[in-house]
Amino acid sequence: KVVRSRVNLVDLAGSERLKKTETVGELRSESMYINRSLSYLEQVVVALASKSRSHTPYRQSKLTHLLKDSIGGNAKTLFIANIYGEQAHLE
């Protein structure tokens, strides 16, 4: 029996609401990119969970394309989210 394993460690730190944090410059564009990647990752997870969808949009971002083998097919995937919300930014 052959078992293949893969570990992907993805750091998506910096994802926040830009309007509330008033981020500017290079940090702002990096945060926008992270937020966009998270949105595309969400779309892939929703597509995989939906039995009626025939297409999974892996190619929308580098992140989802690189994680394709790890989140699709018969892969077992574990997402760990470390979330700390500052009181000033909570809705």
CSV table of N, CA and C in Angstrom, one decimal:
chain,number,residue,atom,x,y,z
A,1,LYS,N,0.8,-1.2,0.0
A,1,LYS,CA,0.0,0.0,0.0
A,1,LYS,C,0.9,1.2,0.0
A,2,VAL,N,0.6,2.2,-0.9
A,2,VAL,CA,1.4,3.4,-1.0
A,2,VAL,C,0.5,4.5,-0.5
A,3,VAL,N,1.1,5.3,0.4
A,3,VAL,CA,0.4,6.5,1.0
A,3,VAL,C,1.2,7.7,0.7
A,4,ARG,N,0.5,8.7,0.1
A,4,ARG,CA,1.1,10.0,-0.2
A,4,ARG,C,0.6,11.0,0.8
A,5,SER,N,1.5,11.8,1.2
A,5,SER,CA,1.1,12.9,2.2
A,5,SER,C,1.6,14.2,1.7
A,6,ARG,N,0.9,15.3,2.0
A,6,ARG,CA,1.4,16.6,1.7
A,6,ARG,C,1.0,17.5,2.8
A,7,VAL,N,1.9,18.4,3.2
A,7,VAL,CA,1.5,19.4,4.2
A,7,VAL,C,1.7,20.8,3.6
A,8,ASN,N,0.7,21.6,3.6
A,8,ASN,CA,0.7,23.0,3.1
A,8,ASN,C,0.5,23.9,4.3
A,9,LEU,N,1.4,24.8,4.6
A,9,LEU,CA,1.2,25.8,5.6
A,9,LEU,C,1.1,27.1,4.9
A,10,VAL,N,-0.1,27.7,5.1
A,10,VAL,CA,-0.4,29.0,4.4
A,10,VAL,C,-0.7,30.0,5.5
A,11,ASP,N,0.1,31.1,5.4
A,11,ASP,CA,-0.1,32.2,6.4
A,11,ASP,C,-0.9,33.3,5.7
A,12,LEU,N,-2.1,33.5,6.1
A,12,LEU,CA,-2.9,34.6,5.6
A,12,LEU,C,-3.1,35.7,6.5
A,13,ALA,N,-2.1,36.0,7.3
A,13,ALA,CA,-2.1,37.1,8.3
A,13,ALA,C,-2.2,38.4,7.6
A,14,GLY,N,-2.9,39.3,8.2
A,14,GLY,CA,-3.1,40.6,7.6
A,14,GLY,C,-4.4,40.8,6.9
A,15,SER,N,-5.3,39.8,6.9
A,15,SER,CA,-6.6,40.0,6.4
A,15,SER,C,-7.5,40.8,7.3
A,16,GLU,N,-7.9,41.9,6.9
A,16,GLU,CA,-8.7,42.7,7.8
A,16,GLU,C,-9.6,43.7,6.9
A,17,ARG,N,-10.5,44.3,7.6
A,17,ARG,CA,-11.3,45.3,6.9
A,17,ARG,C,-10.5,46.6,6.7
A,18,LEU,N,-10.2,47.0,5.5
A,18,LEU,CA,-9.3,48.1,5.2
A,18,LEU,C,-9.9,49.4,5.6
A,19,LYS,N,-11.2,49.5,5.5
A,19,LYS,CA,-11.9,50.8,5.9
A,19,LYS,C,-11.7,51.1,7.4
A,20,LYS,N,-11.8,50.0,8.2
A,20,LYS,CA,-11.7,50.2,9.6
A,20,LYS,C,-10.2,50.4,10.1
A,21,THR,N,-9.3,49.8,9.5
A,21,THR,CA,-7.9,49.9,9.9
A,21,THR,C,-7.2,51.0,9.3
A,22,GLU,N,-7.7,51.6,8.2
A,22,GLU,CA,-7.2,52.8,7.5
A,22,GLU,C,-5.7,52.5,7.1
A,23,THR,N,-5.5,51.3,6.6
A,23,THR,CA,-4.2,50.9,6.1
A,23,THR,C,-3.9,51.6,4.8
A,24,VAL,N,-2.6,52.0,4.6
A,24,VAL,CA,-2.2,52.7,3.4
A,24,VAL,C,-1.0,52.1,2.8
A,25,GLY,N,-0.7,52.4,1.5
A,25,GLY,CA,0.5,52.1,0.9
A,25,GLY,C,0.7,50.6,0.5
A,26,GLU,N,1.9,50.1,0.7
A,26,GLU,CA,2.2,48.7,0.3
A,26,GLU,C,1.4,47.7,1.1
A,27,LEU,N,1.2,48.0,2.4
A,27,LEU,CA,0.5,47.2,3.3
A,27,LEU,C,-1.0,47.1,2.9
A,28,ARG,N,-1.5,48.1,2.4
A,28,ARG,CA,-2.9,48.1,1.9
A,28,ARG,C,-3.1,47.2,0.7
A,29,SER,N,-2.2,47.3,-0.2
A,29,SER,CA,-2.3,46.4,-1.4
A,29,SER,C,-2.1,44.9,-1.0
A,30,GLU,N,-1.2,44.7,-0.1
A,30,GLU,CA,-1.0,43.3,0.4
A,30,GLU,C,-2.2,42.8,1.1
A,31,SER,N,-2.8,43.6,1.9
A,31,SER,CA,-4.1,43.2,2.6
A,31,SER,C,-5.2,42.9,1.5
A,32,MET,N,-5.3,43.7,0.5
A,32,MET,CA,-6.3,43.5,-0.5
A,32,MET,C,-6.1,42.2,-1.2
A,33,TYR,N,-4.8,41.9,-1.5
A,33,TYR,CA,-4.5,40.6,-2.2
A,33,TYR,C,-4.9,39.4,-1.3
A,34,ILE,N,-4.6,39.5,0.0
A,34,ILE,CA,-4.9,38.5,0.9
A,34,ILE,C,-6.4,38.3,1.0
A,35,ASN,N,-7.2,39.4,1.1
A,35,ASN,CA,-8.6,39.3,1.2
A,35,ASN,C,-9.2,38.7,-0.1
A,36,ARG,N,-8.6,39.0,-1.3
A,36,ARG,CA,-9.1,38.5,-2.5
A,36,ARG,C,-8.8,37.0,-2.6
A,37,SER,N,-7.6,36.6,-2.1
A,37,SER,CA,-7.3,35.1,-2.1
A,37,SER,C,-8.2,34.4,-1.2
A,38,LEU,N,-8.6,35.0,0.0
A,38,LEU,CA,-9.5,34.3,0.9
A,38,LEU,C,-10.9,34.2,0.3
A,39,SER,N,-11.3,35.2,-0.5
A,39,SER,CA,-12.6,35.1,-1.2
A,39,SER,C,-12.6,34.0,-2.2
A,40,TYR,N,-11.5,33.9,-3.0
A,40,TYR,CA,-11.4,32.8,-4.0
A,40,TYR,C,-11.4,31.4,-3.3
A,41,LEU,N,-10.7,31.3,-2.2
A,41,LEU,CA,-10.6,30.1,-1.4
A,41,LEU,C,-12.0,29.7,-0.9
A,42,GLU,N,-12.8,30.7,-0.5
A,42,GLU,CA,-14.2,30.4,-0.1
A,42,GLU,C,-15.0,29.9,-1.2
A,43,GLN,N,-14.8,30.5,-2.4
A,43,GLN,CA,-15.6,30.0,-3.6
A,43,GLN,C,-15.2,28.6,-3.9
A,44,VAL,N,-14.0,28.2,-3.8
A,44,VAL,CA,-13.6,26.8,-4.1
A,44,VAL,C,-14.2,25.9,-3.1
A,45,VAL,N,-14.2,26.2,-1.8
A,45,VAL,CA,-14.8,25.4,-0.8
A,45,VAL,C,-16.3,25.2,-1.0
A,46,VAL,N,-17.0,26.3,-1.3
A,46,VAL,CA,-18.4,26.2,-1.6
A,46,VAL,C,-18.7,25.4,-2.8
A,47,ALA,N,-17.9,25.5,-3.8
A,47,ALA,CA,-18.0,24.7,-5.0
A,47,ALA,C,-17.8,23.2,-4.8
A,48,LEU,N,-16.8,22.9,-3.9
A,48,LEU,CA,-16.6,21.5,-3.6
A,48,LEU,C,-17.7,20.9,-2.7
A,49,ALA,N,-18.3,21.7,-1.9
A,49,ALA,CA,-19.4,21.3,-1.0
A,49,ALA,C,-20.7,21.1,-1.8
A,50,SER,N,-20.9,21.8,-2.9
A,50,SER,CA,-22.1,21.7,-3.7
A,50,SER,C,-22.0,20.5,-4.6
A,51,LYS,N,-23.0,19.6,-4.5
A,51,LYS,CA,-23.1,18.4,-5.3
A,51,LYS,C,-23.5,18.8,-6.8
A,52,SER,N,-24.2,19.9,-6.9
A,52,SER,CA,-24.8,20.2,-8.2
A,52,SER,C,-23.8,20.9,-9.2
A,53,ARG,N,-22.7,21.5,-8.6
A,53,ARG,CA,-21.7,22.2,-9.4
A,53,ARG,C,-20.7,21.3,-10.1
A,54,SER,N,-20.5,21.5,-11.4
A,54,SER,CA,-19.6,20.6,-12.1
A,54,SER,C,-18.2,21.2,-12.3
A,55,HIS,N,-18.1,22.5,-12.0
A,55,HIS,CA,-16.8,23.2,-12.1
A,55,HIS,C,-16.3,23.8,-10.8
A,56,THR,N,-15.1,23.6,-10.5
A,56,THR,CA,-14.5,24.1,-9.3
A,56,THR,C,-13.4,25.2,-9.7
A,57,PRO,N,-13.6,26.4,-9.3
A,57,PRO,CA,-12.7,27.5,-9.8
A,57,PRO,C,-11.3,27.6,-9.1
A,58,TYR,N,-10.5,26.6,-9.4
A,58,TYR,CA,-9.1,26.6,-8.8
A,58,TYR,C,-8.2,27.6,-9.4
A,59,ARG,N,-8.4,28.0,-10.6
A,59,ARG,CA,-7.4,28.9,-11.3
A,59,ARG,C,-7.7,30.4,-11.0
A,60,GLN,N,-8.6,30.7,-10.1
A,60,GLN,CA,-8.8,32.2,-9.9
A,60,GLN,C,-7.7,32.8,-9.1
A,61,SER,N,-6.9,32.1,-8.4
A,61,SER,CA,-5.8,32.7,-7.7
A,61,SER,C,-4.6,31.7,-7.6
A,62,LYS,N,-3.4,32.2,-7.3
A,62,LYS,CA,-2.3,31.3,-7.1
A,62,LYS,C,-2.5,30.3,-5.9
A,63,LEU,N,-3.1,30.9,-4.9
A,63,LEU,CA,-3.4,30.1,-3.6
A,63,LEU,C,-4.2,28.9,-3.9
A,64,THR,N,-5.4,29.1,-4.6
A,64,THR,CA,-6.3,28.0,-4.8
A,64,THR,C,-5.7,27.0,-5.8
A,65,HIS,N,-4.9,27.5,-6.8
A,65,HIS,CA,-4.3,26.6,-7.8
A,65,HIS,C,-3.2,25.8,-7.1
A,66,LEU,N,-2.4,26.3,-6.2
A,66,LEU,CA,-1.4,25.6,-5.5
A,66,LEU,C,-2.0,24.5,-4.6
A,67,LEU,N,-3.2,24.9,-4.0
A,67,LEU,CA,-3.8,24.0,-3.0
A,67,LEU,C,-4.7,23.0,-3.6
A,68,LYS,N,-4.8,23.0,-5.0
A,68,LYS,CA,-5.8,22.1,-5.7
A,68,LYS,C,-5.7,20.7,-5.2
A,69,ASP,N,-4.6,20.1,-5.2
A,69,ASP,CA,-4.4,18.7,-4.8
A,69,ASP,C,-4.7,18.4,-3.4
A,70,SER,N,-4.6,19.4,-2.5
A,70,SER,CA,-4.8,19.3,-1.1
A,70,SER,C,-6.3,19.5,-0.7
A,71,ILE,N,-7.1,20.2,-1.5
A,71,ILE,CA,-8.4,20.5,-1.0
A,71,ILE,C,-9.5,19.8,-1.9
A,72,GLY,N,-9.1,19.2,-3.0
A,72,GLY,CA,-10.0,18.5,-3.9
A,72,GLY,C,-9.8,17.0,-3.9
A,73,GLY,N,-10.7,16.3,-4.6
A,73,GLY,CA,-10.6,14.9,-4.7
A,73,GLY,C,-10.9,14.2,-3.4
A,74,ASN,N,-10.1,13.2,-3.1
A,74,ASN,CA,-10.3,12.5,-1.8
A,74,ASN,C,-9.3,12.9,-0.7
A,75,ALA,N,-8.9,14.1,-0.8
A,75,ALA,CA,-7.9,14.6,0.2
A,75,ALA,C,-8.7,14.9,1.5
A,76,LYS,N,-7.9,14.7,2.6
A,76,LYS,CA,-8.5,15.1,3.9
A,76,LYS,C,-7.8,16.4,4.3
A,77,THR,N,-8.6,17.4,4.5
A,77,THR,CA,-8.1,18.7,4.7
A,77,THR,C,-8.5,19.3,6.1
A,78,LEU,N,-7.6,20.0,6.7
A,78,LEU,CA,-7.9,20.6,8.0
A,78,LEU,C,-7.5,22.0,7.9
A,79,PHE,N,-8.4,22.9,8.2
A,79,PHE,CA,-8.2,24.4,8.2
A,79,PHE,C,-8.1,24.8,9.7
A,80,ILE,N,-7.1,25.5,10.0
A,80,ILE,CA,-7.0,26.0,11.4
A,80,ILE,C,-7.0,27.5,11.3
A,81,ALA,N,-7.9,28.2,11.9
A,81,ALA,CA,-8.0,29.6,11.9
A,81,ALA,C,-7.7,30.2,13.3
A,82,ASN,N,-6.7,31.0,13.4
A,82,ASN,CA,-6.4,31.7,14.6
A,82,ASN,C,-6.9,33.1,14.5
A,83,ILE,N,-8.0,33.4,15.2
A,83,ILE,CA,-8.6,34.7,15.0
A,83,ILE,C,-8.6,35.5,16.3
A,84,TYR,N,-8.1,36.7,16.2
A,84,TYR,CA,-8.1,37.6,17.4
A,84,TYR,C,-8.7,38.9,16.9
A,85,GLY,N,-9.9,39.2,17.4
A,85,GLY,CA,-10.5,40.5,17.0
A,85,GLY,C,-10.4,41.5,18.1
A,86,GLU,N,-9.9,42.6,17.7
A,86,GLU,CA,-9.8,43.8,18.7
A,86,GLU,C,-11.1,44.4,18.9
A,87,GLN,N,-11.4,44.8,20.1
A,87,GLN,CA,-12.8,45.3,20.4
A,87,GLN,C,-13.1,46.5,19.4
A,88,ALA,N,-12.2,47.3,19.1
A,88,ALA,CA,-12.5,48.4,18.2
A,88,ALA,C,-12.9,48.0,16.8
A,89,HIS,N,-12.6,46.8,16.4
A,89,HIS,CA,-12.9,46.3,15.0
A,89,HIS,C,-14.0,45.3,15.0
A,90,LEU,N,-14.6,45.0,16.1
A,90,LEU,CA,-15.7,44.1,16.1
A,90,LEU,C,-17.0,44.8,15.7
A,91,GLU,N,-17.9,44.1,15.0
A,91,GLU,CA,-19.1,44.7,14.6
A,91,GLU,C,-20.2,44.2,15.6
